[in-house]
Amino acid sequence: MKHAEETSLALWAGGELGPLDRWLVGRHLTRCAACRGEVEAFGGARVEAASLNALPEIRWDRLGPEMKANIRLGLSAGECVGPRTPLEQQRPLVTLRSVVAWASVAAVLVAGIWIQDPGPARGSREMSGMTGVVLEATPTGIELSEGGQRLILMHPRGSQGTLSFGAQGVMRAGYVDADSGHVTIHHVYAQ
Amino acid sequence: MSEAVEPALERAERQERFVSAHLRRIFGQIYRLVGNAADAQDLTQEVFIKALQREEQLRDEQKAAQWLSRIATNTSIDFLRRHGRFLHCEIEAAPEPHAESPEARLLRAEHREYLEDGLRLLSPRERAALVLRDVEGLPAEEVARQLGCSKATVRSHIANARVKFRRYMERRKR
């Protein structure tokens, strides 16, 4: 008697055979003890393989945050060194929606100025007597100041940098070293 | 316009939620494919960075989960191809405290190593097909989708992988 193909028996064990092959192999198995033994052995191997499903013993309380931090860092680095959108592919600066939006903003500003009494000119923070922590970008670096004291995180020399600001008082600077290609990212939070 | 003006904090929170929801699953999937925790960690991070750089693919949650699994599978297969069949030794992550005796842990680790040796005999695609089908328990159609091949091809990978794996087990028993 001709035995069934080994690969067919392997697929029979996992139930992946098509209808015709399933019928043919099933019919053969009713008459062939050797092939039934093969199917059993494939079933045993599948059970053994399934035991690999268990994950190794891992300190998720450490590994999870570490991986998340690395992912954030990777994304920030990608934004620094990622391809810039070519000028011709950029959206037009003046669109109907942007005109409407800017007009609305201007109307709100004009209304605000008109309603309020004219106050003293608000120039520098020294003039207005602003207190609290102030975070600002200067030509030399990111400056954090409070009550006359200043801390400046200098821009690295010879690096191209990009600055972005978050609404929650965060300033982010990314630099790419022109020689080595190394990426440096500064996140400064004002609290 | 909404994408451009989406506050950075909201975006970061959305990314954080996405990573938290899928991190363990993807780490597990990759670990089973590459068989090494340190490599699985690196590859998991790579997969999430790749995915989050193309956030437009993540709008639909179910599709995003499948897409993420596909990236994980492909990234693992690329890794296995680059590193051949001889993988580095496992760098064990610090174990969590539990009640299992040291002997039982050693036996379990040895058995795992024995099975991993068998998987190393398979080609990257055969290994991926076997792990996704028999270890993860995915339907053959889903395995085909993740590997980006036809159902017939995936059946062939699964059959070859089972034959090789079983022969390995029989050889080791003798």
Tab-separated table of C-alpha atoms in Angstrom:
chain	number	residue	atom	x	y	z
A	1	MET	CA	0.000	0.000	0.000
A	2	LYS	CA	1.276	3.440	-0.895
A	3	HIS	CA	1.609	5.724	2.117
A	4	ALA	CA	0.393	9.302	2.242
A	5	GLU	CA	2.915	12.106	1.690
A	6	GLU	CA	4.692	13.196	4.856
A	7	THR	CA	3.794	16.853	4.204
A	8	SER	CA	0.126	15.922	3.779
A	9	LEU	CA	0.183	14.153	7.134
A	10	ALA	CA	1.840	17.196	8.696
A	11	LEU	CA	-0.985	19.375	7.386
A	12	TRP	CA	-3.633	16.840	8.418
A	13	ALA	CA	-2.328	17.102	11.993
A	14	GLY	CA	-3.037	20.838	11.982
A	15	GLY	CA	-6.265	20.699	9.943
A	16	GLU	CA	-4.933	22.790	7.046
A	17	LEU	CA	-5.658	20.396	4.173
A	18	GLY	CA	-8.161	21.394	1.492
A	19	PRO	CA	-11.462	19.442	1.216
A	20	LEU	CA	-10.333	16.974	-1.451
A	21	ASP	CA	-6.972	16.175	0.144
A	22	ARG	CA	-8.638	15.903	3.529
A	23	TRP	CA	-11.043	13.330	2.171
A	24	LEU	CA	-8.282	11.347	0.445
A	25	VAL	CA	-5.905	11.370	3.418
A	26	GLY	CA	-8.750	10.624	5.842
A	27	ARG	CA	-9.737	7.599	3.802
A	28	HIS	CA	-6.132	6.392	3.740
A	29	LEU	CA	-5.714	6.864	7.487
A	30	THR	CA	-8.632	4.564	8.274
A	31	ARG	CA	-6.693	1.743	6.642
A	32	CYS	CA	-3.047	2.593	7.484
A	33	ALA	CA	-1.787	2.296	11.061
A	34	ALA	CA	1.713	3.521	10.104
A	35	CYS	CA	0.367	6.822	8.772
A	36	ARG	CA	-1.872	7.171	11.826
A	37	GLY	CA	1.260	6.857	13.925
A	38	GLU	CA	2.894	9.578	11.827
A	39	VAL	CA	-0.062	11.884	12.368
A	40	GLU	CA	0.144	11.234	16.102
A	41	ALA	CA	3.842	12.119	16.096
A	42	PHE	CA	3.111	15.368	14.239
A	43	GLY	CA	0.418	16.123	16.808
A	44	GLY	CA	2.958	15.607	19.595
A	45	ALA	CA	5.440	17.925	17.889
A	46	ARG	CA	2.730	20.576	17.587
A	47	VAL	CA	1.991	20.328	21.302
A	48	GLU	CA	5.701	20.705	22.066
A	49	ALA	CA	5.950	23.741	19.776
A	50	ALA	CA	2.907	25.299	21.430
A	51	SER	CA	4.727	25.206	24.778
A	52	LEU	CA	6.995	27.929	23.368
A	53	ASN	CA	4.043	30.259	23.791
A	54	ALA	CA	5.151	31.099	27.333
A	55	LEU	CA	7.132	34.295	27.556
A	56	PRO	CA	10.422	34.468	29.423
A	57	GLU	CA	10.440	35.794	32.961
A	58	ILE	CA	10.715	39.498	32.492
A	59	ARG	CA	10.473	42.446	34.835
A	60	TRP	CA	7.791	44.310	32.937
A	61	ASP	CA	7.801	47.089	35.479
A	62	ARG	CA	11.328	47.884	34.274
A	63	LEU	CA	11.318	46.718	30.692
A	64	GLY	CA	8.014	48.362	29.728
A	65	PRO	CA	8.975	51.937	30.683
A	66	GLU	CA	12.467	51.435	29.238
A	67	MET	CA	11.074	50.324	25.897
A	68	LYS	CA	8.537	53.158	25.858
A	69	ALA	CA	11.280	55.700	26.562
A	70	ASN	CA	13.422	54.251	23.776
A	71	ILE	CA	10.473	54.399	21.387
A	72	ARG	CA	9.861	58.069	22.243
A	73	LEU	CA	13.545	58.801	21.762
A	74	GLY	CA	13.581	56.972	18.435
A	75	LEU	CA	10.561	58.937	17.230
A	76	SER	CA	12.168	62.243	18.260
A	77	ALA	CA	15.412	61.308	16.537
A	78	GLY	CA	13.470	60.292	13.433
A	79	GLU	CA	11.795	63.702	13.353
A	80	CYS	CA	15.218	65.367	13.504
A	81	VAL	CA	16.885	63.396	10.755
A	82	GLY	CA	13.831	62.454	8.695
A	83	PRO	CA	13.444	63.696	5.142
A	84	ARG	CA	12.073	67.187	4.893
A	85	THR	CA	9.101	67.837	2.670
A	86	PRO	CA	10.252	69.341	-0.622
A	87	LEU	CA	9.037	72.866	-1.163
A	88	GLU	CA	7.009	71.961	-4.208
A	89	GLN	CA	5.165	69.313	-2.203
A	90	GLN	CA	4.268	71.624	0.642
A	91	ARG	CA	0.734	72.839	0.952
A	92	PRO	CA	0.115	76.371	-0.249
A	93	LEU	CA	0.483	78.824	2.601
A	94	VAL	CA	-2.633	80.778	1.677
A	95	THR	CA	-5.769	78.700	1.396
A	96	LEU	CA	-9.393	79.695	1.799
A	97	ARG	CA	-9.551	77.937	5.175
A	98	SER	CA	-6.446	79.662	6.480
A	99	VAL	CA	-7.735	83.065	5.298
A	100	VAL	CA	-11.023	82.493	7.139
A	101	ALA	CA	-9.173	81.333	10.246
A	102	TRP	CA	-6.796	84.294	10.308
A	103	ALA	CA	-9.635	86.723	9.642
A	104	SER	CA	-11.519	85.268	12.618
A	105	VAL	CA	-8.470	85.597	14.849
A	106	ALA	CA	-7.939	89.186	13.718
A	107	ALA	CA	-11.601	90.025	14.380
A	108	VAL	CA	-11.385	88.597	17.910
A	109	LEU	CA	-8.201	90.562	18.607
A	110	VAL	CA	-9.623	93.831	17.309
A	111	ALA	CA	-12.791	93.305	19.356
A	112	GLY	CA	-10.741	92.575	22.446
A	113	ILE	CA	-8.631	95.701	22.068
A	114	TRP	CA	-11.688	97.810	21.403
A	115	ILE	CA	-13.571	96.522	24.468
A	116	GLN	CA	-10.710	96.863	26.951
A	117	ASP	CA	-9.237	100.144	28.093
A	118	PRO	CA	-5.877	100.782	26.595
A	119	GLY	CA	-3.274	99.689	29.121
A	120	PRO	CA	0.453	100.171	29.279
A	121	ALA	CA	2.433	98.719	26.399
A	122	ARG	CA	3.417	95.158	27.070
A	123	GLY	CA	6.935	94.811	25.755
A	124	SER	CA	9.478	92.828	27.620
A	125	ARG	CA	8.611	90.839	30.689
A	126	GLU	CA	10.771	93.158	32.779
A	127	MET	CA	8.486	96.060	31.836
A	128	SER	CA	5.316	94.234	32.699
A	129	GLY	CA	6.732	92.868	35.921
A	130	MET	CA	5.922	89.288	34.928
A	131	THR	CA	6.659	86.797	37.679
A	132	GLY	CA	7.043	83.022	37.769
A	133	VAL	CA	9.122	80.699	35.617
A	134	VAL	CA	9.733	81.887	32.062
A	135	LEU	CA	10.929	79.546	29.357
A	136	GLU	CA	12.155	81.033	26.099
A	137	ALA	CA	14.383	80.309	23.132
A	138	THR	CA	17.272	82.703	22.599
A	139	PRO	CA	19.988	82.742	19.925
A	140	THR	CA	22.375	81.097	22.387
A	141	GLY	CA	20.116	78.394	23.760
A	142	ILE	CA	17.027	77.587	25.784
A	143	GLU	CA	16.666	79.951	28.688
A	144	LEU	CA	14.804	79.283	31.914
A	145	SER	CA	14.477	82.297	34.190
A	146	GLU	CA	12.798	83.090	37.471
A	147	GLY	CA	13.122	86.154	39.684
A	148	GLY	CA	16.192	87.506	37.934
A	149	GLN	CA	18.012	84.152	37.898
A	150	ARG	CA	18.694	82.449	34.597
A	151	LEU	CA	19.664	79.005	33.445
A	152	ILE	CA	20.698	78.647	29.802
A	153	LEU	CA	20.985	75.317	28.020
A	154	MET	CA	23.345	76.292	25.184
A	155	HIS	CA	22.843	75.149	21.597
A	156	PRO	CA	25.704	72.792	20.620
A	157	ARG	CA	28.200	74.379	18.255
A	158	GLY	CA	28.264	73.251	14.639
A	159	SER	CA	24.902	71.486	14.889
A	160	GLN	CA	21.729	72.123	12.954
A	161	GLY	CA	18.851	72.535	15.323
A	162	THR	CA	15.083	72.581	15.326
A	163	LEU	CA	12.951	74.008	18.090
A	164	SER	CA	9.372	73.248	18.947
A	165	PHE	CA	7.072	74.337	21.734
A	166	GLY	CA	4.309	72.550	23.572
A	167	ALA	CA	1.239	74.209	25.015
A	168	GLN	CA	1.969	72.653	28.433
A	169	GLY	CA	5.205	74.559	29.000
A	170	VAL	CA	7.638	72.271	27.270
A	171	MET	CA	10.341	73.313	24.828
A	172	ARG	CA	12.016	70.718	22.695
A	173	ALA	CA	15.235	71.199	20.751
A	174	GLY	CA	16.792	68.621	18.456
A	175	TYR	CA	20.278	68.946	17.021
A	176	VAL	CA	22.095	66.925	14.408
A	177	ASP	CA	25.881	67.061	14.478
A	178	ALA	CA	27.038	67.874	10.950
A	179	ASP	CA	30.199	65.745	11.259
A	180	SER	CA	29.165	62.663	13.190
A	181	GLY	CA	25.443	62.656	12.481
A	182	HIS	CA	24.760	62.219	16.204
A	183	VAL	CA	21.411	63.453	17.390
A	184	THR	CA	20.964	65.381	20.637
A	185	ILE	CA	17.519	66.109	21.997
A	186	HIS	CA	16.724	68.549	24.784
A	187	HIS	CA	13.357	68.641	26.481
A	188	VAL	CA	12.947	71.505	28.935
A	189	TYR	CA	9.838	71.683	31.099
A	190	ALA	CA	8.738	74.802	32.950
A	191	GLN	CA	6.778	74.098	36.108
B	1	MET	CA	-5.138	71.177	9.076
B	2	SER	CA	-6.289	69.170	12.116
B	3	GLU	CA	-3.144	67.015	11.913
B	4	ALA	CA	-0.910	70.028	11.694
B	5	VAL	CA	-2.372	71.751	14.724
B	6	GLU	CA	-2.919	68.656	16.890
B	7	PRO	CA	-1.340	69.554	20.230
B	8	ALA	CA	1.911	67.744	20.856
B	9	LEU	CA	0.665	66.518	24.216
B	10	GLU	CA	-2.457	64.901	22.763
B	11	ARG	CA	-0.392	63.245	20.086
B	12	ALA	CA	2.098	61.958	22.645
B	13	GLU	CA	-0.734	60.600	24.787
B	14	ARG	CA	-2.308	58.852	21.812
B	15	GLN	CA	1.034	57.287	20.932
B	16	GLU	CA	1.541	56.246	24.546
B	17	ARG	CA	-1.880	54.563	24.631
B	18	PHE	CA	-1.152	52.757	21.392
B	19	VAL	CA	2.224	51.496	22.623
B	20	SER	CA	0.790	50.405	25.991
B	21	ALA	CA	-2.048	48.524	24.312
B	22	HIS	CA	0.194	46.455	22.064
B	23	LEU	CA	3.643	46.366	23.650
B	24	ARG	CA	3.445	42.990	25.395
B	25	ARG	CA	1.700	41.274	22.516
B	26	ILE	CA	4.224	42.462	19.962
B	27	PHE	CA	7.166	41.722	22.246
B	28	GLY	CA	5.804	38.192	22.745
B	29	GLN	CA	5.288	37.659	19.036
B	30	ILE	CA	8.797	38.829	18.203
B	31	TYR	CA	10.338	36.889	21.078
B	32	ARG	CA	8.785	33.668	19.813
B	33	LEU	CA	10.158	34.361	16.349
B	34	VAL	CA	13.716	35.339	17.277
B	35	GLY	CA	13.983	33.353	20.530
B	36	ASN	CA	16.024	35.959	22.384
B	37	ALA	CA	14.773	38.577	24.842
B	38	ALA	CA	17.431	41.211	24.133
B	39	ASP	CA	16.882	41.021	20.360
B	40	ALA	CA	13.120	40.976	20.890
B	41	GLN	CA	13.378	44.183	22.890
B	42	ASP	CA	15.354	45.975	20.173
B	43	LEU	CA	13.079	44.731	17.407
B	44	THR	CA	9.907	45.623	19.327
B	45	GLN	CA	11.138	49.185	19.706
B	46	GLU	CA	12.012	49.296	16.008
B	47	VAL	CA	8.534	48.033	15.066
B	48	PHE	CA	6.744	50.685	17.130
B	49	ILE	CA	8.942	53.464	15.773
B	50	LYS	CA	8.218	52.314	12.224
B	51	ALA	CA	4.492	52.139	12.940
B	52	LEU	CA	4.212	55.481	14.714
B	53	GLN	CA	6.087	57.214	11.936
B	54	ARG	CA	3.165	56.285	9.690
B	55	GLU	CA	0.311	57.180	11.976
B	56	GLU	CA	-2.218	57.496	9.183
B	57	GLN	CA	-2.279	53.660	9.192
B	58	LEU	CA	-3.377	53.575	12.833
B	59	ARG	CA	-6.807	55.194	12.563
B	60	ASP	CA	-8.745	51.905	12.576
B	61	GLU	CA	-7.772	50.040	15.759
B	62	GLN	CA	-8.343	46.513	14.510
B	63	LYS	CA	-6.532	47.116	11.248
B	64	ALA	CA	-3.751	48.850	13.147
B	65	ALA	CA	-3.265	45.767	15.342
B	66	GLN	CA	-3.026	43.513	12.297
B	67	TRP	CA	-0.733	45.927	10.507
B	68	LEU	CA	1.509	46.109	13.552
B	69	SER	CA	1.711	42.294	13.706
B	70	ARG	CA	2.661	42.231	10.036
B	71	ILE	CA	5.458	44.749	10.613
B	72	ALA	CA	6.621	42.674	13.585
B	73	THR	CA	6.683	39.481	11.515
B	74	ASN	CA	8.534	41.078	8.610
B	75	THR	CA	11.020	42.840	10.867
B	76	SER	CA	11.732	39.542	12.646
B	77	ILE	CA	12.158	37.655	9.374
B	78	ASP	CA	14.577	40.335	8.119
B	79	PHE	CA	16.485	40.038	11.379
B	80	LEU	CA	16.688	36.241	11.117
B	81	ARG	CA	17.909	36.526	7.535
B	82	ARG	CA	20.578	39.038	8.494
B	83	HIS	CA	21.820	36.957	11.395
B	84	GLY	CA	21.648	33.532	9.803
B	85	ARG	CA	20.571	30.543	11.814
B	86	PHE	CA	23.100	30.916	14.584
B	87	LEU	CA	21.703	33.284	17.105
B	88	HIS	CA	23.486	34.811	20.032
B	89	CYS	CA	23.087	33.437	23.516
B	90	GLU	CA	20.105	34.519	25.487
B	91	ILE	CA	20.700	37.457	27.752
B	92	GLU	CA	18.250	36.625	30.511
B	93	ALA	CA	16.273	39.545	31.763
B	94	ALA	CA	16.020	39.814	35.506
B	95	PRO	CA	13.464	37.213	36.588
B	96	GLU	CA	10.427	38.165	38.551
B	97	PRO	CA	10.256	36.649	42.003
B	98	HIS	CA	8.033	33.572	42.012
B	99	ALA	CA	7.502	30.306	43.761
B	100	GLU	CA	9.131	27.993	41.190
B	101	SER	CA	12.159	26.098	42.462
B	102	PRO	CA	15.573	26.695	40.827
B	103	GLU	CA	15.610	23.084	39.559
B	104	ALA	CA	12.219	23.448	37.906
B	105	ARG	CA	13.301	26.716	36.311
B	106	LEU	CA	16.467	25.133	35.008
B	107	LEU	CA	14.551	22.206	33.524
B	108	ARG	CA	12.094	24.545	31.889
B	109	ALA	CA	14.897	26.688	30.471
B	110	GLU	CA	16.647	23.579	29.122
B	111	HIS	CA	13.471	22.329	27.495
B	112	ARG	CA	12.911	25.702	25.926
B	113	GLU	CA	16.466	25.740	24.613
B	114	TYR	CA	15.934	22.263	23.150
B	115	LEU	CA	12.834	23.461	21.286
B	116	GLU	CA	14.554	26.671	20.192
B	117	ASP	CA	17.389	24.602	18.706
B	118	GLY	CA	14.793	22.840	16.587
B	119	LEU	CA	13.368	26.127	15.350
B	120	ARG	CA	16.846	27.295	14.358
B	121	LEU	CA	16.963	24.543	11.742
B	122	LEU	CA	14.108	26.171	9.842
B	123	SER	CA	14.367	28.944	7.281
B	124	PRO	CA	13.130	32.335	8.541
B	125	ARG	CA	9.825	32.007	6.682
B	126	GLU	CA	9.268	28.402	7.775
B	127	ARG	CA	10.021	29.411	11.337
B	128	ALA	CA	7.636	32.359	11.129
B	129	ALA	CA	4.894	30.166	9.637
B	130	LEU	CA	5.293	27.493	12.333
B	131	VAL	CA	5.416	29.976	15.192
B	132	LEU	CA	2.422	31.968	13.989
B	133	ARG	CA	0.354	28.844	13.304
B	134	ASP	CA	1.333	26.366	16.034
B	135	VAL	CA	2.656	28.623	18.791
B	136	GLU	CA	0.482	31.715	18.392
B	137	GLY	CA	-2.439	29.660	17.094
B	138	LEU	CA	-3.358	31.993	14.227
B	139	PRO	CA	-5.500	30.622	11.372
B	140	ALA	CA	-3.554	29.739	8.223
B	141	GLU	CA	-5.253	32.610	6.341
B	142	GLU	CA	-3.964	35.132	8.866
B	143	VAL	CA	-0.478	33.610	8.712
B	144	ALA	CA	-0.568	34.033	4.930
B	145	ARG	CA	-1.631	37.673	5.337
B	146	GLN	CA	1.156	38.378	7.810
B	147	LEU	CA	3.770	36.750	5.624
B	148	GLY	CA	2.375	38.417	2.516
B	149	CYS	CA	2.035	35.178	0.550
B	150	SER	CA	-0.695	32.874	-0.753
B	151	LYS	CA	-2.440	30.273	1.388
B	152	ALA	CA	-0.882	27.505	-0.694
B	153	THR	CA	2.603	28.883	-0.073
B	154	VAL	CA	1.991	29.228	3.617
B	155	ARG	CA	0.700	25.638	3.782
B	156	SER	CA	3.909	24.527	2.143
B	157	HIS	CA	5.980	26.489	4.703
B	158	ILE	CA	3.966	25.026	7.585
B	159	ALA	CA	4.257	21.452	6.284
B	160	ASN	CA	8.012	21.699	5.675
B	161	ALA	CA	8.537	23.296	9.066
B	162	ARG	CA	6.576	20.556	10.878
B	163	VAL	CA	8.463	17.810	9.043
B	164	LYS	CA	11.859	19.315	9.912
B	165	PHE	CA	10.863	20.062	13.493
B	166	ARG	CA	9.541	16.563	14.069
B	167	ARG	CA	12.645	14.956	12.557
B	168	TYR	CA	14.778	17.080	14.846
B	169	MET	CA	12.803	15.931	17.878
B	170	GLU	CA	13.134	12.294	16.873
B	171	ARG	CA	16.880	12.642	16.334
B	172	ARG	CA	17.322	14.201	19.774
B	173	LYS	CA	15.281	11.456	21.440
B	174	ARG	CA	17.600	8.734	20.146
